[in-house]
PDB file of C-alpha atoms in Angstrom:
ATOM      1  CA  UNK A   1     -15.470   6.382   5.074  1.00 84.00           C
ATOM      2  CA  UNK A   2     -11.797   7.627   5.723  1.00 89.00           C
ATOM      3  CA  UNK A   3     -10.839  10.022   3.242  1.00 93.00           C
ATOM      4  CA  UNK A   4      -6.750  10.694   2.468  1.00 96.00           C
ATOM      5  CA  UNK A   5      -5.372  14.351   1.131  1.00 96.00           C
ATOM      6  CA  UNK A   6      -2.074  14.633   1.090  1.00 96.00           C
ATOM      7  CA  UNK A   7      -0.307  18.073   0.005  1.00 93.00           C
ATOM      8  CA  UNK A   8       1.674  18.906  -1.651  1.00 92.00           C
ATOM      9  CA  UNK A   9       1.312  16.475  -4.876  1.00 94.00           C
ATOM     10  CA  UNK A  10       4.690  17.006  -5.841  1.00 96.00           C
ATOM     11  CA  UNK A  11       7.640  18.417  -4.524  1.00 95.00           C
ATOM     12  CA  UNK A  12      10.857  19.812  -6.396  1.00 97.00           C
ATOM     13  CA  UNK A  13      14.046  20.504  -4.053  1.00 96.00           C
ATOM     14  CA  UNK A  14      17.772  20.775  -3.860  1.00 97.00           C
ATOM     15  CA  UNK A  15      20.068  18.523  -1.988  1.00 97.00           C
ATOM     16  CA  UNK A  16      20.378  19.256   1.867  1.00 97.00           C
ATOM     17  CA  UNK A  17      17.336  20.812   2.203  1.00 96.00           C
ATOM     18  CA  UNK A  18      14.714  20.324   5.556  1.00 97.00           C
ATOM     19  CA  UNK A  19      11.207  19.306   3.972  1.00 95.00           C
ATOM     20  CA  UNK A  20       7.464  18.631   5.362  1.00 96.00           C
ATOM     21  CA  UNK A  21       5.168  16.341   3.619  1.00 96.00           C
ATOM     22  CA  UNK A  22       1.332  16.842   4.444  1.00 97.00           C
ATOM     23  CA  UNK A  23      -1.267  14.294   4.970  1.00 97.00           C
ATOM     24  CA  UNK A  24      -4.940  15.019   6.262  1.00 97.00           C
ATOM     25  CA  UNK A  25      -7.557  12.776   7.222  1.00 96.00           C
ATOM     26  CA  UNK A  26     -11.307  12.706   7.720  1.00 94.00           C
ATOM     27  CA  UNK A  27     -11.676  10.199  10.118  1.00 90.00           C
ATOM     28  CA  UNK A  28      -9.866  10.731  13.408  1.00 88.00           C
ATOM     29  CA  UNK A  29     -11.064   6.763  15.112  1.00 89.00           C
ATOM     30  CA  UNK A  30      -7.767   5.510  13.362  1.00 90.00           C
ATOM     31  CA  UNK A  31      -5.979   2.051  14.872  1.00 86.00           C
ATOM     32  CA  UNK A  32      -2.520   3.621  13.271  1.00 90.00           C
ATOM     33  CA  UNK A  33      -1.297   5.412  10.579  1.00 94.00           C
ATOM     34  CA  UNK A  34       1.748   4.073   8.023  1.00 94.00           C
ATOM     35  CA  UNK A  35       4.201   5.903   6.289  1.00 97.00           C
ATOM     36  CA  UNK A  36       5.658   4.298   2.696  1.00 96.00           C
ATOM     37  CA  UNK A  37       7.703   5.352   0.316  1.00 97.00           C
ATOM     38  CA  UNK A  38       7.471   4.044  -3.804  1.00 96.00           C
ATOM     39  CA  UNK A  39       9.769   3.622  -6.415  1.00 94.00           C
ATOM     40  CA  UNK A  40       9.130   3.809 -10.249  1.00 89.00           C
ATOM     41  CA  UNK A  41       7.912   0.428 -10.937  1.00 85.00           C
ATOM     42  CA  UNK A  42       8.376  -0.874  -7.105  1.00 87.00           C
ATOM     43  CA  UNK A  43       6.399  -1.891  -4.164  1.00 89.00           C
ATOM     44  CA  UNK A  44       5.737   0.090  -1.096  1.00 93.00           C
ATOM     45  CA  UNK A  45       8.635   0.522   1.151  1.00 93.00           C
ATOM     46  CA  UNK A  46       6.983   1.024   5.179  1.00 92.00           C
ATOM     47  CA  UNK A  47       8.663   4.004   6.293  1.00 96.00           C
ATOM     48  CA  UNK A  48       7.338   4.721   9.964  1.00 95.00           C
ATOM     49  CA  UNK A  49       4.096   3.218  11.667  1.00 93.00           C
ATOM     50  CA  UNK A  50       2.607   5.442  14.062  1.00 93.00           C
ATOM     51  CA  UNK A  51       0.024   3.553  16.724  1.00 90.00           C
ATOM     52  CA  UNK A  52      -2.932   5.453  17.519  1.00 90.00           C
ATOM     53  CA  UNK A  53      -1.659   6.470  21.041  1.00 91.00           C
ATOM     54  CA  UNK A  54       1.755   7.661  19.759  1.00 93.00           C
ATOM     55  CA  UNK A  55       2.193  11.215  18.666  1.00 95.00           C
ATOM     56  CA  UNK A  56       5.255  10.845  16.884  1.00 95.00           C
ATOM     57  CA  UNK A  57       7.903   7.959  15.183  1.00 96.00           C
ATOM     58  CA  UNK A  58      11.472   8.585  14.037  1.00 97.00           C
ATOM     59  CA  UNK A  59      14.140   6.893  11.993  1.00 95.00           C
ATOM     60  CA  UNK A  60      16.955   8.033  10.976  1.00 97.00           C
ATOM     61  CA  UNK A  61      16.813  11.722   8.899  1.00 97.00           C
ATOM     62  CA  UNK A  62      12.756  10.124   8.999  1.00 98.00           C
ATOM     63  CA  UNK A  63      10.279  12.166  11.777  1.00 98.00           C
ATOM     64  CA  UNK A  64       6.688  11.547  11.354  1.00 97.00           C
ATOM     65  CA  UNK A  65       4.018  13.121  13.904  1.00 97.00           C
ATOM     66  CA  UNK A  66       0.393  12.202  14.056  1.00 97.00           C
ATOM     67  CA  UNK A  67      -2.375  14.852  15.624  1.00 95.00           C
ATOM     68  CA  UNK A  68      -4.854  12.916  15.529  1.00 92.00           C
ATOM     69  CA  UNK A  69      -8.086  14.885  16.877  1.00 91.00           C
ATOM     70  CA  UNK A  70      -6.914  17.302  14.209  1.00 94.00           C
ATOM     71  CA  UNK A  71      -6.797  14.853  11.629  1.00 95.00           C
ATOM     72  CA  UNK A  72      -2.832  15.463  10.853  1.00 97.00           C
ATOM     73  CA  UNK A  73       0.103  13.905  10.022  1.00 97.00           C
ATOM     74  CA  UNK A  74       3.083  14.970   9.007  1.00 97.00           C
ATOM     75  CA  UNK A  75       6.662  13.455   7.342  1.00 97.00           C
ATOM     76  CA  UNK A  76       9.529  15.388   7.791  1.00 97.00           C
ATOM     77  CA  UNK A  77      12.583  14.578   6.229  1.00 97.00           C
ATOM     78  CA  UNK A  78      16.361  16.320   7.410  1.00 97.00           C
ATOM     79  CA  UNK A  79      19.271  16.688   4.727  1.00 97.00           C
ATOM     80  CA  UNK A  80      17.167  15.301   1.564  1.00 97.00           C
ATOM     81  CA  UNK A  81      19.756  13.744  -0.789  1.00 97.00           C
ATOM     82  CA  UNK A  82      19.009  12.532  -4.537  1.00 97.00           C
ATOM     83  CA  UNK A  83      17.816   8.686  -3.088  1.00 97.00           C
ATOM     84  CA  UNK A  84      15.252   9.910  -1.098  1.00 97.00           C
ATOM     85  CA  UNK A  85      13.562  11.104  -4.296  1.00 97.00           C
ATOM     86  CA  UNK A  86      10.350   8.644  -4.862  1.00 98.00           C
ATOM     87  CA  UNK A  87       6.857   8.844  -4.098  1.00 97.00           C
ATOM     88  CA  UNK A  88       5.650   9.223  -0.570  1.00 98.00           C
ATOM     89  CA  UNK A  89       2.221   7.771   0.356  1.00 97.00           C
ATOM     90  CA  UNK A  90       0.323   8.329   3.972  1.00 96.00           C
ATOM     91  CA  UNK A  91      -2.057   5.055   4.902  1.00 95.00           C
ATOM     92  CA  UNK A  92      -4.096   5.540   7.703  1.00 94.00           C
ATOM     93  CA  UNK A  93      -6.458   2.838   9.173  1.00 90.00           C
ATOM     94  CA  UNK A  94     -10.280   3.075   8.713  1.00 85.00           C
ATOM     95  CA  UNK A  95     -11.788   2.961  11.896  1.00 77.00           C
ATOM     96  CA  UNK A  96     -10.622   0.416  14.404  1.00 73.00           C
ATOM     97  CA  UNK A  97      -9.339  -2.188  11.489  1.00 79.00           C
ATOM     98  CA  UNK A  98      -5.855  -2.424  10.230  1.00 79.00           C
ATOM     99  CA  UNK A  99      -7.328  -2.063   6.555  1.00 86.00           C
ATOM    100  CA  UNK A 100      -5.363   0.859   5.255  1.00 90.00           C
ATOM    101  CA  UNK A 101      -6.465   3.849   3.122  1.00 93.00           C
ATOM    102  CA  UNK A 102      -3.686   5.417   1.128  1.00 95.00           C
ATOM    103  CA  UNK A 103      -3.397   9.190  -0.194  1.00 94.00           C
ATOM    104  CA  UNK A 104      -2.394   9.470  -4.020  1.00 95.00           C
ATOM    105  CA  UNK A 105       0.924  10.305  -2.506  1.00 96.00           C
ATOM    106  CA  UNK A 106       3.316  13.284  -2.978  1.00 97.00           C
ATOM    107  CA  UNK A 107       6.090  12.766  -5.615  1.00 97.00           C
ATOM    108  CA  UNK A 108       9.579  14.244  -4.258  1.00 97.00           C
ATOM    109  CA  UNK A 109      12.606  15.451  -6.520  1.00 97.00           C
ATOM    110  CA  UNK A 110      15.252  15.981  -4.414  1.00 97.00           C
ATOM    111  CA  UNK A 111      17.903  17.225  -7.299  1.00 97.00           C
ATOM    112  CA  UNK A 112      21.879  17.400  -6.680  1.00 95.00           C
TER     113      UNK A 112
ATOM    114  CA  UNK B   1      16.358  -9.998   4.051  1.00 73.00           C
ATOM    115  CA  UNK B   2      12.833 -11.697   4.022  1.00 83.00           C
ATOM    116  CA  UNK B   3      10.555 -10.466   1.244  1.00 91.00           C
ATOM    117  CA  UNK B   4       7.050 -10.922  -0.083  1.00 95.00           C
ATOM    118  CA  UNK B   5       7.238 -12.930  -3.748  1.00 96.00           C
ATOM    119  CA  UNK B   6       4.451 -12.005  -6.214  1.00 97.00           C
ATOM    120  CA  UNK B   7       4.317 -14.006  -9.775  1.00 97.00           C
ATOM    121  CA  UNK B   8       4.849 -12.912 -12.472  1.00 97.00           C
ATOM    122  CA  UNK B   9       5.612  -9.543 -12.446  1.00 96.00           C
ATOM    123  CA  UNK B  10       4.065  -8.805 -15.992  1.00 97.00           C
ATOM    124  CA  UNK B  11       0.528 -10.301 -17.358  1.00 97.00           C
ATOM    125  CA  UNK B  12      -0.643  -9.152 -20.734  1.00 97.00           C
ATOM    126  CA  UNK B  13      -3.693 -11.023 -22.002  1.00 97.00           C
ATOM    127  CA  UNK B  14      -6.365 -10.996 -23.774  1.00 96.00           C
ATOM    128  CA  UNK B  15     -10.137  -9.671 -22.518  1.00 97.00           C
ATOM    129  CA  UNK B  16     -12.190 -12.894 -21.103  1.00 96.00           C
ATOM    130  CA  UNK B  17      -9.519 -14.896 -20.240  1.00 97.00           C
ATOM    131  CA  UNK B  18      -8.642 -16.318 -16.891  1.00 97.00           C
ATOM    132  CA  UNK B  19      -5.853 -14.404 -15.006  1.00 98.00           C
ATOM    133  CA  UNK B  20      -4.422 -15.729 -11.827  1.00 98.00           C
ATOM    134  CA  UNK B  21      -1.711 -13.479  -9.639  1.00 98.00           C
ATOM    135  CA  UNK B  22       0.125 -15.726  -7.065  1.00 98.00           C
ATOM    136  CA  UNK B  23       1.555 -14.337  -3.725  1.00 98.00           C
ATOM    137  CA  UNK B  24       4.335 -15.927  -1.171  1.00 97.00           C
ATOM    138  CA  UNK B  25       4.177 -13.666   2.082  1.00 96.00           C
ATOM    139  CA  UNK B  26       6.575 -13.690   4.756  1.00 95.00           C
ATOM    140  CA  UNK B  27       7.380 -16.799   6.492  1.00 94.00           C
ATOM    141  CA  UNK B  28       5.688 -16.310   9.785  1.00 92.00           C
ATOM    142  CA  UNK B  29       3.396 -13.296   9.235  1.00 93.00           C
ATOM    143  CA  UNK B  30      -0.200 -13.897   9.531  1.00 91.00           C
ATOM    144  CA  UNK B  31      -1.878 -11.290   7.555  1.00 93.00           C
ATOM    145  CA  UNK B  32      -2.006 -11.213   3.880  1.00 95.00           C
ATOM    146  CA  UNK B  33      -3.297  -7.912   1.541  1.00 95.00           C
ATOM    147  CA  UNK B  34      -4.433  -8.088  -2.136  1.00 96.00           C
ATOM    148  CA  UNK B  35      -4.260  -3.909  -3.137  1.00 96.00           C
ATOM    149  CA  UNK B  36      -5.134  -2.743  -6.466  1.00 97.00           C
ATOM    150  CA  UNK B  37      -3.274   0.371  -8.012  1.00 96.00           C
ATOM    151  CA  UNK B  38      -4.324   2.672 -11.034  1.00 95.00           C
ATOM    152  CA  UNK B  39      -3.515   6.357 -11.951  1.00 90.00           C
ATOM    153  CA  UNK B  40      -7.128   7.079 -11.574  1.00 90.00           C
ATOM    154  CA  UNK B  41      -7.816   5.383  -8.193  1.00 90.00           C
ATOM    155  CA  UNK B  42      -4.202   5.355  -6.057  1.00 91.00           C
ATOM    156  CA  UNK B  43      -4.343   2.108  -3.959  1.00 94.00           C
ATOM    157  CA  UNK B  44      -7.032   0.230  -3.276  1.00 93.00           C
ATOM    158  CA  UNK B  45      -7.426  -2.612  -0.778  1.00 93.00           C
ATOM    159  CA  UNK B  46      -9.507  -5.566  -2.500  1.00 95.00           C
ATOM    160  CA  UNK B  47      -9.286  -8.403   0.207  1.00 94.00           C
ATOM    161  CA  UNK B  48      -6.828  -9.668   3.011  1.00 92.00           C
ATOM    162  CA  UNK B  49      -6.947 -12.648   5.645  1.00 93.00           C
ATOM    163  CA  UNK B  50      -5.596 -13.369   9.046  1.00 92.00           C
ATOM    164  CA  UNK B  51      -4.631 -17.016   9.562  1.00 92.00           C
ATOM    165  CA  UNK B  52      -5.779 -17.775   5.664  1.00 93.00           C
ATOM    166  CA  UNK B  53      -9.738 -16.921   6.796  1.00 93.00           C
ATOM    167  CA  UNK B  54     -11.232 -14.069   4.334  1.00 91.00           C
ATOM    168  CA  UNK B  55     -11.575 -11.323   6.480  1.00 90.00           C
ATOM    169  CA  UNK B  56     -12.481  -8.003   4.096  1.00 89.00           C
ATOM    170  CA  UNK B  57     -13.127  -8.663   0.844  1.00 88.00           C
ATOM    171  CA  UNK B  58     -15.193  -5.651   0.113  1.00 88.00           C
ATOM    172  CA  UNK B  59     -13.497  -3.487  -2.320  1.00 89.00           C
ATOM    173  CA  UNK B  60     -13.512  -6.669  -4.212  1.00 92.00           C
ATOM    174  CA  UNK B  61     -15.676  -6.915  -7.402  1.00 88.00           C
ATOM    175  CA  UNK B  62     -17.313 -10.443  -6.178  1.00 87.00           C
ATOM    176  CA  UNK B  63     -18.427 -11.372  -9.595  1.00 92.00           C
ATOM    177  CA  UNK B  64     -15.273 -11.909 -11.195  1.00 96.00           C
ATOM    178  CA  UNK B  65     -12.611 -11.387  -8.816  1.00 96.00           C
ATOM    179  CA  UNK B  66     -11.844 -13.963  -6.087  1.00 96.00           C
ATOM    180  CA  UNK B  67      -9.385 -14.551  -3.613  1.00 96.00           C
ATOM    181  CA  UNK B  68      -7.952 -17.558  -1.872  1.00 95.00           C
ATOM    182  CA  UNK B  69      -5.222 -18.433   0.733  1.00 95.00           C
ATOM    183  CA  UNK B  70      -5.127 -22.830   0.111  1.00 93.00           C
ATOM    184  CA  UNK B  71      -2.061 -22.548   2.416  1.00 92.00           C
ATOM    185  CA  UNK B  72       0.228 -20.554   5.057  1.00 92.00           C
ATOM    186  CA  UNK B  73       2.692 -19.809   1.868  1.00 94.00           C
ATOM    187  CA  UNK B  74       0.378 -19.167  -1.282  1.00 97.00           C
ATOM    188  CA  UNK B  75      -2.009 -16.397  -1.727  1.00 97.00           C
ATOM    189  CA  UNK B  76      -3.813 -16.545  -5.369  1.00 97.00           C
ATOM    190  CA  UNK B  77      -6.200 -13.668  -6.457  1.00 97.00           C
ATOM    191  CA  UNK B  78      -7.617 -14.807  -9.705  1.00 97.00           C
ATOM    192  CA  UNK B  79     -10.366 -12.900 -12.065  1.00 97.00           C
ATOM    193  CA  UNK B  80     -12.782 -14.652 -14.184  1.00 97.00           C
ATOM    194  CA  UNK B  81     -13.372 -12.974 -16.819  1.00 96.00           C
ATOM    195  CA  UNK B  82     -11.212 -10.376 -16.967  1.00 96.00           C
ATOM    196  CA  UNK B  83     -11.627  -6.854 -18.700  1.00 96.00           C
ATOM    197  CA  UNK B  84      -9.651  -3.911 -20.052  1.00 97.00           C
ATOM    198  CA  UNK B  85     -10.836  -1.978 -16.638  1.00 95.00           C
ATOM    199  CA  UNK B  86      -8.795  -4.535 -14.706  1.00 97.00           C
ATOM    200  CA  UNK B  87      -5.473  -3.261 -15.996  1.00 97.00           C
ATOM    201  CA  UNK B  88      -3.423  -2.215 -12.999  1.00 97.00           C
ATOM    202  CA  UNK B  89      -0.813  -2.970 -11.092  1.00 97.00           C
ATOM    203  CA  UNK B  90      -1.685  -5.712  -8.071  1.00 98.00           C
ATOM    204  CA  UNK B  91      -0.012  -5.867  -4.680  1.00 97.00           C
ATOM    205  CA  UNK B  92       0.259  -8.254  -2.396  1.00 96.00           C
ATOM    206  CA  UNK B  93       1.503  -6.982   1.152  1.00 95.00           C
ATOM    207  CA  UNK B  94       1.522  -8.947   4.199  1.00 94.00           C
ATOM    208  CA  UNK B  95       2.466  -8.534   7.883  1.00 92.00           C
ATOM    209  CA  UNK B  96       1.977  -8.806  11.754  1.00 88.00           C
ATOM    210  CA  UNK B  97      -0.774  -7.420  13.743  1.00 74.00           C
ATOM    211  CA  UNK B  98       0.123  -4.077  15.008  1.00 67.00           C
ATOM    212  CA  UNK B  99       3.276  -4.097  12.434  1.00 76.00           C
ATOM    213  CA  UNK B 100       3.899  -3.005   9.427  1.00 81.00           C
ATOM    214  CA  UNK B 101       2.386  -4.308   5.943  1.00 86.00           C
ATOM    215  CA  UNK B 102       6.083  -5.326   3.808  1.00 92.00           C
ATOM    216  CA  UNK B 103       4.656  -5.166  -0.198  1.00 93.00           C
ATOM    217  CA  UNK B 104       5.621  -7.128  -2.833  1.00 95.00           C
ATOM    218  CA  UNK B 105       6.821  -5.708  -6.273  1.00 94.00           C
ATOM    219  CA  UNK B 106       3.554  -6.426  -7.578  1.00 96.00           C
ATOM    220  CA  UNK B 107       1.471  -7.498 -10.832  1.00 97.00           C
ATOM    221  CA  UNK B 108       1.374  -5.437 -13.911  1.00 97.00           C
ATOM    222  CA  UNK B 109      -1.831  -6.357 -15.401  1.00 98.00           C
ATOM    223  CA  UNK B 110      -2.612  -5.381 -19.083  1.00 97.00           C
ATOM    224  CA  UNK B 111      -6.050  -6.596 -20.364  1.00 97.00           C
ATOM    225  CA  UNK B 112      -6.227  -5.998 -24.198  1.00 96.00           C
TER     226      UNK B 112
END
């Protein structure tokens, strides 16, 4: 059963700053791995999808990188501003399916 | 800008009594998710479909929960009889193969 960690569970920062967001995983068979962000009170916003074969996605200030045989992932956002601040969940896939199995997320404050 | 419509956004009710969430997914995609989120758990996936057939409904507790798809538009996930351990908040996502899951707003579910 795929197990999510994702590290650090929140995150305090000033504007501008360059910033990693963790996310380990205990089953390395996945069929992709999804990026969201959430909003107090919102839905999940899909970030970046990252297909099993790719080793990294980007959009925008947005790089995420997938090792997979390590069991890694990593978000990395340039410049943080104020709107980025929200909750940032990683979703792999369990197994070969597309079912998704989400980390309890890490909650960023990016503060002006 | 297409969206995923869930209905209503707030449920309060009383323990016992039917509760039915309602889900319009994206014109055109042909995947639908039901995911289930508490404080204790994070997300959950409960049940999804590909071209309205059940797929996975595993996470979903069969005895009072069930989940339907009666056309390419509607997506209902009712529970019969509810209880206070049902409160959450209930997502509906839906998507492509290979692409993205887009998420509703969601279901805020309190069961008194």
């Amino acid at each position: 059963k795929q197990e999510v960690t994702q590290i650090p569970a929140a995150l305090s920062v000033p504007e501008g700053e360059n910033l990693v967001l963790n996310c380990s995983f205990t089953d390395s068979a996945i069929y992709n791995l999804q990026w969201f962000r959430q909003d107090p009170g919102k839905g999940l916003t899909s970030l970046l999808l990252i297909q099993s074969s790719q080793r990294e996605q980007t959009s925008g200030r947005l790089n995420a990188s997938l090792d997979k045989s390590s069991g890694r992932s990593t978000l990395y956002i340039a410049a943080s501003q104020p709107g980025d601040s929200a909750t940032y969940l990683c979703a792999p896939s369990q197994g070969g399916s597309e079912k998704l199995v989400f980390g309890k997320g890490t909650k960023l404050t990016v503060n002006p | 800008d297409a969206r995923v419509t869930q209905t209503p956004r707030h449920k309060v009710t009383e323990m016992g009594q039917e509760v039915t969430m309602r889900c319009q997914p994206i014109l055109g995609h042909n995947t639908v998710f039901w995911y289930r989120q508490t404080m204790m758990q994070g997300l959950e996936l409960l049940a999804y479909f590909r071209n309205r057939a059940p797929l996975d409904d595993s996470g979903m507790p069969k005895d009072r929960f069930s989940a339907e798809m009666p056309d390419a538009t509607l997506a209902t996930l009712k529970i019969q009889p509810s209880e206070p351990r049902d409160s959450a908040v209930y997502f509906c996502a839906s998507g492509l193969t290979v692409q993205p899951q887009h998420f509703g707003d969601g279901t805020r579910l309190s069961i008194l």
